Amino acid sequence: MKKAMKQSKLIAVLNGISIFALILMALLLLFYANVDKKLSQNNEDRFNLTYNANRFMNGSAYLTNEVRAYAATGDQVHYDNYWNEINNLKNRDQGVAAMQEIGITSGEQSMIDEMSALSNKLVPLEEDAMNNVQEKKLQKALDYVYGEEYSTSIAQINSLKEQFLSALDTRTAEEIRTLNLRLTIIRILIYTALVLVGVIQLVVMSVTRRKILHPIIAVRDQMGEISMGNLSAEFPLESDTSEIGMLVASIHETKKELKNYIHDIDSKLAQMAQGKMNLSIDTDYRGEFLPIQNALRQILDSLNLALSQINHTARQVSDESEQMASDAQVLSSGAAEQASAIQELSANIQSLSSQVSSTSQDADNARKTSMDSAAQLTACSKKMEELTSAMADISESSQKINGIIKTIEDISFQTNILAINASVEAARAGTYGRGFAVVADEVQSLANKSSIAAKDITKLIENSLELVQHGTALSGDTTEALAVGVSGSQSTADLIQKIADSAQQQALSLQQLTDGVEQISDVVQTNTATAEKSAASASELHKQAEELKQSVQKFQLR
């Protein structure tokens, strides 16, 4: 197996370089931001230094101009401006303080000190000039401010100003140029790191595709062929010491082992198909294929044992089947005799069953007739009970009529009394009461007739009550007699029902007995046919057993 760098190590190296380039680029970006901030600060400081230097110089020039203007004009305004600058504005002092705060070199500070010293030398001359102006000695004042000493000092101060501004501008410009150069270098390094990261990523993609993806695709296709059972498919990859190379080696080894196993199994099964059962499994299977080896051994052992037992059993079956054929013939003869006896018994039982069925039918008809009679007697008994109840109601109504008749008699009696009273009152009334007397007579006559009619009705009702009571007694006796008849009829119906049930039970039992005999007959017939078939089958079994022995003897057993 040839040596090769592992894909994980190669990818780790390339990713490490890429990460290093990214970290370097991040540091360069931070450094670039820092330098850019310094550049902005230096530009701001340069502007402020220049501004404050001009402020310092303009303050000095302003004092010179105000002194000269005051000496030339004598105008108090220039005098005030001068002292306002000295005492209040102090542009020179503030400009120097601002430049010192920003930062200046020692050379620049010495030039400022020299200019300050020269300015301080001019102060006495300026004060003398202003004093002469106040004394109205303008020419003398002009001699002071335009004299050789004053002009020489001003010229020296202006020369120092130019030197200071030039040195300041040169220094700050050089710092800015240095920072700009640094920014340019950092940008170049950032672009270089970015390009390096891009190149590394392209290399990683190329290596991943060439060293990982293509081999993995080939491995996937090869495993697909293996999963479909194709172990002869071409696999162009070669094994090496890398991870994928080791995977390729495993696939080659797997295909080789599978082919060996399949060839061995195919060979063994082919020999077994040819009847060679005295084989031995001598190929060593590995891993999960070890159960296949054990299974082949168990199959061979089981087949040897089973075929040996089959051979032994075939001999026994051949012997026993011959004896079975003889016994089956005897059994067939006995079954035929049983079938004849059972058929005769079945005919006798069917005749008896027919007679019992007829008796059961007659008992059932008698039961139905008795039940109908009992039902009719029961209906008559109910009607008599209703008649007795009606007679009782009639008797009760007659009693109520007696009360009504009594009321009619009372009304007739009262009407008669009323008629008598009316006659008396009519007699008292004389002529005027004659008509009322006639009415009273008619009312009295009507009351008498009502009393007579009530008495007649009372006699009739009393006769009716006697007849009703006699009818009620007769209906009660009749009801009791019918109740006794219904009870006897019900008892008769129950006895007939028991007889019918018993006859039906006997008929059912005979039917079951008939069915059982028929079943026995069928079984006997079946046994007869089965015995005959058994005899034939035993002969055929003997023949097949002989053929089985010859077939088993073809196998080469251990």
Coordinates of C-alpha atoms in Angstrom, one line a residue:
M1 CA 0.0 0.0 0.0
K2 CA 1.6 3.3 -1.1
K3 CA 1.9 6.1 1.3
A4 CA -0.2 9.3 0.9
M5 CA -1.1 12.3 3.1
K6 CA -4.3 11.8 4.9
Q7 CA -7.2 14.0 3.6
S8 CA -8.0 15.2 7.1
K9 CA -4.4 16.3 7.6
L10 CA -4.3 18.0 4.2
I11 CA -7.6 19.8 4.8
A12 CA -6.4 20.8 8.3
V13 CA -3.2 22.3 6.9
L14 CA -5.0 24.2 4.2
N15 CA -7.6 25.4 6.7
G16 CA -4.9 26.4 9.2
I17 CA -3.2 28.5 6.5
S18 CA -6.5 30.0 5.6
I19 CA -7.3 30.8 9.2
F20 CA -3.8 32.2 9.7
A21 CA -4.4 34.5 6.7
L22 CA -7.8 35.5 8.0
I23 CA -6.3 36.3 11.4
L24 CA -3.4 38.2 9.8
M25 CA -6.0 40.1 7.7
A26 CA -8.0 40.9 10.8
L27 CA -4.8 42.2 12.6
L28 CA -3.9 44.2 9.5
L29 CA -7.4 45.7 9.5
L30 CA -7.1 46.7 13.2
F31 CA -3.6 48.1 12.5
Y32 CA -5.0 49.9 9.4
A33 CA -7.7 51.4 11.5
N34 CA -5.2 52.5 14.2
V35 CA -2.9 54.1 11.6
D36 CA -5.8 55.8 9.8
K37 CA -6.9 57.2 13.2
K38 CA -3.4 58.5 13.8
L39 CA -3.3 60.0 10.3
S40 CA -6.6 61.8 11.0
Q41 CA -5.2 63.0 14.3
N42 CA -1.9 64.2 12.7
N43 CA -3.8 66.0 10.0
E44 CA -5.9 67.7 12.7
D45 CA -2.8 68.4 14.8
R46 CA -1.0 69.9 11.7
F47 CA -3.9 72.1 11.1
N48 CA -4.1 73.2 14.8
L49 CA -0.3 73.7 15.0
T50 CA -0.3 75.8 11.8
Y51 CA -3.4 77.7 13.1
N52 CA -1.8 78.4 16.5
A53 CA 1.6 79.2 15.0
N54 CA -0.1 81.8 12.8
R55 CA -2.0 83.0 15.8
F56 CA 1.3 83.5 17.7
M57 CA 2.9 85.2 14.8
N58 CA -0.2 87.3 13.9
G59 CA -0.3 88.4 17.5
S60 CA 3.2 89.7 17.3
A61 CA 2.6 91.3 14.0
Y62 CA -0.6 92.8 15.3
L63 CA 1.3 94.5 18.2
T64 CA 3.9 95.8 15.8
N65 CA 1.3 97.2 13.5
E66 CA -0.7 98.8 16.3
V67 CA 2.4 100.5 17.8
R68 CA 3.5 101.8 14.4
A69 CA -0.1 103.0 13.6
Y70 CA -0.3 104.7 17.0
A71 CA 3.1 106.3 16.5
A72 CA 2.1 107.5 13.0
T73 CA -1.4 108.7 13.8
G74 CA -1.5 109.2 17.6
D75 CA -5.0 107.6 17.5
Q76 CA -6.0 106.3 21.0
V77 CA -7.8 103.3 19.4
H78 CA -4.5 101.8 18.3
Y79 CA -3.1 102.3 21.8
D80 CA -6.1 100.5 23.3
N81 CA -5.9 97.7 20.8
Y82 CA -2.3 97.2 21.7
W83 CA -2.9 96.9 25.4
N84 CA -6.1 94.8 24.8
E85 CA -3.9 92.3 23.0
I86 CA -1.3 92.4 25.7
N87 CA -3.7 92.1 28.6
N88 CA -6.8 90.4 27.3
L89 CA -6.5 88.6 24.0
K90 CA -3.0 87.3 24.6
N91 CA -3.0 85.5 21.2
R92 CA 0.8 84.9 21.4
D93 CA 0.7 83.2 24.8
Q94 CA -2.4 81.2 23.9
G95 CA -1.0 80.1 20.6
V96 CA 2.2 78.9 22.2
A97 CA 0.3 77.1 25.0
A98 CA -1.9 75.4 22.4
M99 CA 1.1 74.3 20.3
Q100 CA 2.9 73.0 23.4
E101 CA -0.3 71.0 24.3
I102 CA -0.4 69.5 20.8
G103 CA 3.3 68.7 20.8
I104 CA 6.3 70.4 19.3
T105 CA 9.9 69.5 19.1
S106 CA 12.7 71.0 21.1
G107 CA 14.1 72.9 18.1
E108 CA 10.6 74.3 17.4
Q109 CA 10.4 75.3 21.1
S110 CA 13.8 77.0 20.9
M111 CA 12.7 79.0 17.9
I112 CA 9.6 80.1 19.8
D113 CA 11.7 81.0 22.8
E114 CA 14.0 83.0 20.6
M115 CA 11.1 84.9 18.9
S116 CA 9.7 85.5 22.4
A117 CA 13.0 87.0 23.5
L118 CA 13.2 89.2 20.5
S119 CA 9.7 90.3 21.1
N120 CA 10.5 91.1 24.7
K121 CA 13.4 93.2 23.5
L122 CA 11.0 95.3 21.5
V123 CA 8.7 96.0 24.4
P124 CA 10.8 98.8 25.8
L125 CA 11.1 100.5 22.4
E126 CA 7.3 100.2 21.9
E127 CA 6.6 101.6 25.4
D128 CA 9.0 104.5 24.7
A129 CA 7.4 105.1 21.4
M130 CA 3.9 105.2 22.9
N131 CA 5.1 107.5 25.7
N132 CA 6.5 109.9 23.1
V133 CA 3.2 109.8 21.3
Q134 CA 1.4 110.7 24.5
E135 CA 3.9 113.5 24.9
K136 CA 3.1 114.6 21.3
K137 CA 6.6 113.6 20.1
L138 CA 5.4 111.7 17.1
Q139 CA 8.6 111.9 15.1
K140 CA 10.6 110.5 18.0
A141 CA 8.1 107.8 18.4
L142 CA 8.4 106.9 14.7
D143 CA 12.1 106.8 15.1
Y144 CA 11.7 104.2 17.8
V145 CA 9.3 101.9 15.8
Y146 CA 11.0 102.4 12.4
G147 CA 14.5 102.7 13.7
E148 CA 17.3 100.3 12.9
E149 CA 17.2 98.3 16.1
Y150 CA 13.4 97.8 15.9
S151 CA 13.5 97.0 12.2
T152 CA 16.4 94.5 12.7
S153 CA 14.5 92.8 15.5
I154 CA 11.4 92.6 13.4
A155 CA 13.4 91.2 10.5
Q156 CA 14.9 88.6 12.8
I157 CA 11.5 87.7 14.2
N158 CA 10.0 87.3 10.7
S159 CA 13.0 85.1 9.6
L160 CA 12.4 82.9 12.6
K161 CA 8.7 82.8 11.8
E162 CA 9.5 81.5 8.4
Q163 CA 11.9 79.0 9.7
F164 CA 9.4 77.9 12.4
L165 CA 6.6 77.5 9.9
S166 CA 8.8 75.7 7.4
A167 CA 10.2 73.3 10.1
L168 CA 6.7 72.7 11.5
D169 CA 5.2 72.1 8.1
T170 CA 8.1 69.8 7.1
R171 CA 7.8 67.8 10.3
T172 CA 4.1 67.4 10.2
A173 CA 4.1 66.6 6.4
E174 CA 6.8 64.0 7.0
E175 CA 4.7 62.3 9.7
I176 CA 1.7 62.3 7.5
R177 CA 3.7 60.9 4.6
T178 CA 5.0 58.2 6.9
L179 CA 1.5 57.3 8.0
N180 CA 0.2 57.3 4.5
L181 CA 3.0 55.0 3.5
R182 CA 2.1 52.7 6.4
L183 CA -1.6 52.8 5.3
T184 CA -0.5 51.9 1.7
I185 CA 1.7 49.0 2.9
I186 CA -1.1 47.8 5.2
R187 CA -3.7 47.9 2.3
I188 CA -1.3 46.0 0.1
L189 CA -0.8 43.4 2.9
I190 CA -4.6 43.2 3.4
Y191 CA -5.2 42.7 -0.3
T192 CA -2.4 40.1 -0.4
A193 CA -4.0 38.3 2.6
L194 CA -7.4 38.4 0.9
V195 CA -6.0 37.0 -2.3
L196 CA -4.1 34.4 -0.3
V197 CA -7.4 33.4 1.5
G198 CA -9.1 33.2 -1.9
V199 CA -6.3 31.1 -3.4
I200 CA -6.3 28.8 -0.4
Q201 CA -10.1 28.4 -0.6
L202 CA -9.8 27.6 -4.3
V203 CA -7.0 25.1 -3.4
V204 CA -9.2 23.6 -0.7
M205 CA -12.1 23.3 -3.1
S206 CA -9.9 21.7 -5.7
V207 CA -8.3 19.3 -3.2
T208 CA -11.8 18.5 -1.7
R209 CA -13.2 17.8 -5.1
R210 CA -10.2 15.8 -6.3
K211 CA -9.2 14.0 -3.1
I212 CA -12.5 13.6 -1.4
L213 CA -15.6 14.2 -3.5
H214 CA -14.5 12.2 -6.6
P215 CA -13.3 9.2 -4.5
I216 CA -16.5 9.4 -2.3
I217 CA -18.7 9.4 -5.4
A218 CA -16.7 6.4 -6.7
V219 CA -17.1 4.6 -3.4
R220 CA -20.8 5.4 -3.3
D221 CA -21.3 3.9 -6.8
Q222 CA -19.3 0.9 -5.9
M223 CA -21.3 0.3 -2.7
G224 CA -24.4 0.7 -4.8
E225 CA -23.2 -2.1 -7.0
I226 CA -22.3 -4.2 -4.0
S227 CA -25.8 -3.6 -2.4
M228 CA -27.4 -4.9 -5.7
G229 CA -25.2 -8.0 -5.5
N230 CA -22.8 -7.1 -8.3
L231 CA -19.3 -7.9 -6.9
S232 CA -17.6 -7.9 -10.3
A233 CA -18.1 -4.2 -11.0
E234 CA -15.0 -2.2 -11.9
F235 CA -13.5 -0.2 -9.1
P236 CA -10.5 1.9 -10.4
L237 CA -9.5 3.4 -7.1
E238 CA -6.3 2.2 -5.5
S239 CA -5.7 1.9 -1.8
D240 CA -3.2 4.0 0.1
T241 CA -2.6 5.2 3.7
S242 CA -5.1 8.0 3.5
E243 CA -8.5 7.7 5.1
I244 CA -10.3 7.2 1.7
G245 CA -7.4 5.0 0.6
M246 CA -8.0 2.8 3.6
L247 CA -11.8 2.8 2.8
V248 CA -11.0 1.7 -0.7
A249 CA -8.8 -1.1 0.7
S250 CA -11.7 -2.2 2.9
I251 CA -14.0 -2.3 -0.1
H252 CA -11.5 -4.4 -2.1
E253 CA -11.1 -6.7 0.8
T254 CA -14.8 -6.9 1.3
K255 CA -15.5 -7.8 -2.3
K256 CA -12.7 -10.4 -2.2
E257 CA -14.1 -12.0 1.0
L258 CA -17.7 -11.9 -0.3
K259 CA -16.6 -13.6 -3.6
N260 CA -14.8 -16.3 -1.6
Y261 CA -17.9 -16.9 0.6
I262 CA -20.2 -17.0 -2.4
H263 CA -18.0 -19.4 -4.3
D264 CA -17.7 -21.7 -1.3
I265 CA -21.4 -21.7 -0.6
D266 CA -22.2 -22.2 -4.3
S267 CA -19.8 -25.1 -4.5
K268 CA -21.2 -26.8 -1.3
L269 CA -24.8 -26.4 -2.4
A270 CA -24.1 -27.7 -5.8
Q271 CA -22.5 -30.9 -4.3
M272 CA -25.4 -31.2 -1.9
A273 CA -27.8 -31.0 -4.9
Q274 CA -25.9 -33.9 -6.5
G275 CA -26.5 -36.0 -3.3
K276 CA -23.1 -35.6 -1.7
M277 CA -24.1 -35.2 2.0
N278 CA -20.7 -36.4 3.3
L279 CA -19.1 -32.9 2.9
S280 CA -17.3 -30.9 5.5
I281 CA -17.2 -27.1 5.9
D282 CA -13.5 -26.3 6.1
T283 CA -13.5 -22.6 4.9
D284 CA -13.2 -20.2 7.8
Y285 CA -15.8 -17.5 7.8
R286 CA -15.3 -14.2 9.6
G287 CA -17.4 -11.8 11.6
E288 CA -21.1 -11.7 10.8
F289 CA -20.6 -14.5 8.2
L290 CA -19.6 -17.0 10.9
P291 CA -23.3 -17.9 11.4
I292 CA -23.5 -18.9 7.7
Q293 CA -20.7 -21.4 8.3
N294 CA -22.4 -22.8 11.4
A295 CA -25.7 -22.9 9.5
L296 CA -24.2 -24.9 6.6
R297 CA -22.7 -27.3 9.1
Q298 CA -26.1 -27.7 10.9
I299 CA -27.8 -28.2 7.5
L300 CA -25.4 -31.0 6.6
D301 CA -25.7 -32.6 10.0
S302 CA -29.5 -32.3 9.9
L303 CA -29.8 -33.6 6.4
N304 CA -27.6 -36.6 7.2
L305 CA -29.6 -37.4 10.3
A306 CA -32.9 -36.8 8.6
L307 CA -32.0 -38.9 5.5
S308 CA -30.8 -41.7 7.8
Q309 CA -34.0 -41.6 9.7
I310 CA -36.0 -41.4 6.5
N311 CA -34.2 -44.5 5.2
H312 CA -34.9 -46.4 8.5
T313 CA -38.5 -45.2 8.6
A314 CA -39.1 -46.1 5.0
R315 CA -38.2 -49.7 5.8
Q316 CA -40.5 -49.7 8.8
V317 CA -43.3 -48.1 6.7
S318 CA -42.9 -50.7 4.0
D319 CA -43.3 -53.5 6.5
E320 CA -46.1 -51.9 8.4
S321 CA -48.0 -50.9 5.3
E322 CA -48.2 -54.5 4.1
Q323 CA -49.7 -55.5 7.5
M324 CA -52.0 -52.5 7.4
A325 CA -53.4 -53.5 4.0
S326 CA -54.4 -57.0 5.3
D327 CA -56.0 -55.5 8.5
A328 CA -57.8 -52.9 6.4
Q329 CA -59.4 -55.6 4.2
V330 CA -60.7 -57.4 7.4
L331 CA -62.0 -54.1 8.7
S332 CA -63.8 -53.4 5.4
S333 CA -65.7 -56.7 5.6
G334 CA -66.8 -56.1 9.2
A335 CA -67.9 -52.5 8.4
A336 CA -70.1 -53.8 5.6
E337 CA -71.9 -56.2 8.0
Q338 CA -72.4 -53.4 10.5
A339 CA -73.9 -51.2 7.8
S340 CA -76.5 -53.8 7.0
A341 CA -77.6 -54.2 10.7
I342 CA -77.7 -50.5 11.2
Q343 CA -80.0 -50.0 8.2
E344 CA -82.5 -52.5 9.5
L345 CA -82.5 -50.9 13.0
S346 CA -83.0 -47.5 11.4
A347 CA -86.1 -48.6 9.5
N348 CA -87.7 -49.9 12.8
I349 CA -87.0 -46.7 14.7
Q350 CA -88.4 -44.6 11.8
S351 CA -91.7 -46.6 12.0
L352 CA -91.9 -46.1 15.8
S353 CA -91.1 -42.4 15.4
S354 CA -93.9 -42.0 12.9
Q355 CA -96.5 -43.5 15.4
V356 CA -95.3 -41.3 18.3
S357 CA -95.4 -38.3 16.0
S358 CA -99.1 -39.1 15.2
T359 CA -99.9 -39.4 18.9
S360 CA -98.1 -36.2 19.7
Q361 CA -100.1 -34.4 16.9
D362 CA -103.4 -35.8 18.4
A363 CA -102.4 -34.6 21.9
D364 CA -101.6 -31.2 20.6
N365 CA -105.0 -30.9 18.9
A366 CA -106.7 -31.9 22.2
R367 CA -104.6 -29.4 24.0
K368 CA -105.7 -26.7 21.6
T369 CA -109.4 -27.6 21.9
S370 CA -109.2 -27.7 25.7
M371 CA -107.5 -24.3 25.7
D372 CA -110.3 -22.9 23.4
S373 CA -113.0 -24.3 25.8
A374 CA -111.2 -22.8 28.8
A375 CA -111.0 -19.5 27.1
Q376 CA -114.7 -19.5 26.3
L377 CA -115.6 -20.4 29.9
T378 CA -113.3 -17.7 31.1
A379 CA -115.0 -15.2 28.8
C380 CA -118.5 -16.4 30.1
S381 CA -117.3 -16.0 33.7
K382 CA -116.2 -12.4 32.9
K383 CA -119.5 -11.6 31.3
M384 CA -121.4 -13.0 34.4
E385 CA -119.2 -10.9 36.6
E386 CA -120.1 -7.9 34.5
L387 CA -123.9 -8.8 34.7
T388 CA -123.6 -9.1 38.5
S389 CA -121.9 -5.7 38.6
A390 CA -124.7 -4.3 36.4
M391 CA -127.4 -5.7 38.7
A392 CA -125.8 -4.2 41.7
D393 CA -125.7 -0.8 39.9
I394 CA -129.5 -1.2 39.1
S395 CA -130.2 -2.0 42.7
E396 CA -128.2 1.1 43.8
S397 CA -130.1 3.2 41.2
S398 CA -133.5 1.9 42.5
Q399 CA -132.5 3.0 46.1
K400 CA -131.8 6.4 44.7
I401 CA -135.3 6.4 43.0
N402 CA -136.9 5.7 46.4
G403 CA -135.3 8.9 47.6
I404 CA -136.6 10.8 44.6
I405 CA -140.2 9.4 45.2
K406 CA -139.9 10.5 48.8
T407 CA -139.1 14.0 47.6
I408 CA -142.1 13.9 45.2
E409 CA -144.4 13.0 48.1
D410 CA -143.0 15.8 50.2
I411 CA -143.5 18.2 47.3
S412 CA -147.1 16.9 46.9
F413 CA -147.8 17.3 50.6
Q414 CA -146.5 20.8 50.7
T415 CA -148.4 21.7 47.5
N416 CA -151.6 20.4 49.1
I417 CA -151.0 22.5 52.2
L418 CA -150.2 25.5 50.0
A419 CA -153.4 24.9 48.0
I420 CA -155.5 24.8 51.3
N421 CA -153.9 28.0 52.5
A422 CA -154.6 29.6 49.1
S423 CA -158.3 28.5 49.3
V424 CA -158.5 30.1 52.8
E425 CA -157.0 33.3 51.6
A426 CA -159.2 33.3 48.5
A427 CA -162.3 32.9 50.7
R428 CA -161.1 35.8 52.8
A429 CA -160.7 37.9 49.7
G430 CA -164.3 37.3 48.7
T431 CA -165.1 38.4 45.1
Y432 CA -161.5 39.4 44.4
G433 CA -160.2 35.9 45.3
R434 CA -162.5 33.8 43.2
G435 CA -160.0 33.4 40.4
F436 CA -157.2 32.6 42.8
A437 CA -159.5 30.1 44.5
V438 CA -160.0 28.3 41.2
V439 CA -156.2 28.1 40.8
A440 CA -155.8 26.8 44.4
D441 CA -158.4 24.1 43.7
E442 CA -156.5 23.0 40.6
V443 CA -153.2 23.0 42.5
Q444 CA -154.7 20.9 45.2
S445 CA -156.1 18.5 42.6
L446 CA -152.7 18.3 41.0
A447 CA -151.1 17.6 44.4
N448 CA -153.5 14.8 45.1
K449 CA -152.8 13.3 41.7
S450 CA -149.0 13.6 42.3
S451 CA -149.4 11.9 45.6
I452 CA -151.4 9.0 44.0
A453 CA -148.9 8.7 41.2
A454 CA -146.0 8.6 43.7
K455 CA -147.6 5.8 45.6
D456 CA -148.2 3.8 42.4
I457 CA -144.5 4.4 41.4
T458 CA -143.4 3.3 44.9
K459 CA -145.2 0.0 44.5
L460 CA -143.7 -0.6 41.1
I461 CA -140.2 0.2 42.3
E462 CA -140.6 -2.0 45.3
N463 CA -141.6 -4.9 42.9
S464 CA -138.6 -4.0 40.7
L465 CA -136.2 -4.1 43.6
E466 CA -137.5 -7.5 44.6
L467 CA -136.9 -8.8 41.1
V468 CA -133.4 -7.2 40.9
Q469 CA -132.4 -8.7 44.2
H470 CA -133.6 -12.1 42.9
G471 CA -131.7 -11.6 39.7
T472 CA -128.5 -10.6 41.6
A473 CA -128.7 -13.8 43.6
L474 CA -129.2 -15.9 40.5
S475 CA -126.2 -14.2 38.7
G476 CA -124.0 -14.7 41.8
D477 CA -124.8 -18.4 41.8
T478 CA -124.2 -18.6 38.1
T479 CA -120.9 -16.8 38.4
E480 CA -119.8 -19.3 41.1
A481 CA -120.8 -22.2 39.0
L482 CA -118.9 -20.8 36.0
A483 CA -115.8 -20.2 38.1
V484 CA -115.8 -23.9 39.2
G485 CA -116.2 -24.9 35.5
V486 CA -113.3 -22.6 34.5
S487 CA -111.1 -24.1 37.2
G488 CA -111.9 -27.6 36.0
S489 CA -111.4 -26.7 32.4
Q490 CA -108.0 -25.1 33.2
S491 CA -107.0 -28.2 35.1
T492 CA -108.1 -30.4 32.1
A493 CA -106.1 -28.1 29.8
D494 CA -103.0 -28.4 32.0
L495 CA -103.2 -32.2 32.0
I496 CA -103.7 -32.3 28.2
Q497 CA -100.7 -29.9 27.9
K498 CA -98.5 -32.2 30.0
I499 CA -99.6 -35.2 27.8
A500 CA -98.9 -33.2 24.7
D501 CA -95.5 -32.1 26.0
S502 CA -94.6 -35.6 27.0
A503 CA -95.7 -36.9 23.5
Q504 CA -93.6 -34.2 21.8
Q505 CA -90.6 -35.0 24.0
Q506 CA -90.9 -38.7 23.1
A507 CA -91.2 -37.7 19.4
L508 CA -88.1 -35.5 19.8
S509 CA -86.2 -38.2 21.6
L510 CA -87.2 -40.7 18.9
Q511 CA -86.2 -38.2 16.2
Q512 CA -82.8 -37.7 17.9
L513 CA -82.4 -41.5 18.2
T514 CA -83.3 -41.8 14.5
D515 CA -80.8 -39.1 13.6
G516 CA -78.1 -40.8 15.7
V517 CA -78.8 -44.1 14.0
E518 CA -78.6 -42.5 10.6
Q519 CA -75.3 -40.8 11.6
I520 CA -74.1 -44.2 12.8
S521 CA -75.2 -45.7 9.5
D522 CA -73.4 -42.9 7.6
V523 CA -70.3 -43.4 9.8
V524 CA -70.4 -47.1 9.2
Q525 CA -70.8 -46.6 5.4
T526 CA -67.9 -44.1 5.6
N527 CA -65.8 -46.5 7.6
T528 CA -66.6 -49.2 5.0
A529 CA -65.5 -46.9 2.2
T530 CA -62.5 -45.7 4.2
A531 CA -61.5 -49.2 5.1
E532 CA -61.5 -50.1 1.4
K533 CA -59.5 -46.9 0.6
S534 CA -57.2 -47.7 3.4
A535 CA -56.5 -51.1 2.0
A536 CA -55.8 -49.5 -1.4
S537 CA -53.7 -46.8 0.3
A538 CA -51.8 -49.3 2.3
S539 CA -50.8 -51.1 -0.9
E540 CA -49.8 -47.8 -2.5
L541 CA -47.9 -46.8 0.6
H542 CA -46.0 -50.0 0.5
K543 CA -45.1 -49.3 -3.1
Q544 CA -44.1 -45.7 -2.3
A545 CA -42.0 -46.8 0.7
E546 CA -40.0 -49.1 -1.5
E547 CA -39.4 -46.2 -3.9
L548 CA -38.5 -43.9 -1.0
K549 CA -35.9 -46.4 0.2
Q550 CA -34.4 -46.5 -3.3
S551 CA -34.3 -42.7 -3.5
V552 CA -32.7 -42.2 -0.1
Q553 CA -30.0 -44.8 -1.0
K554 CA -28.8 -42.4 -3.7
F555 CA -27.5 -39.9 -1.1
Q556 CA -23.9 -40.4 0.0
L557 CA -24.2 -40.1 3.8
R558 CA -21.5 -39.9 6.4

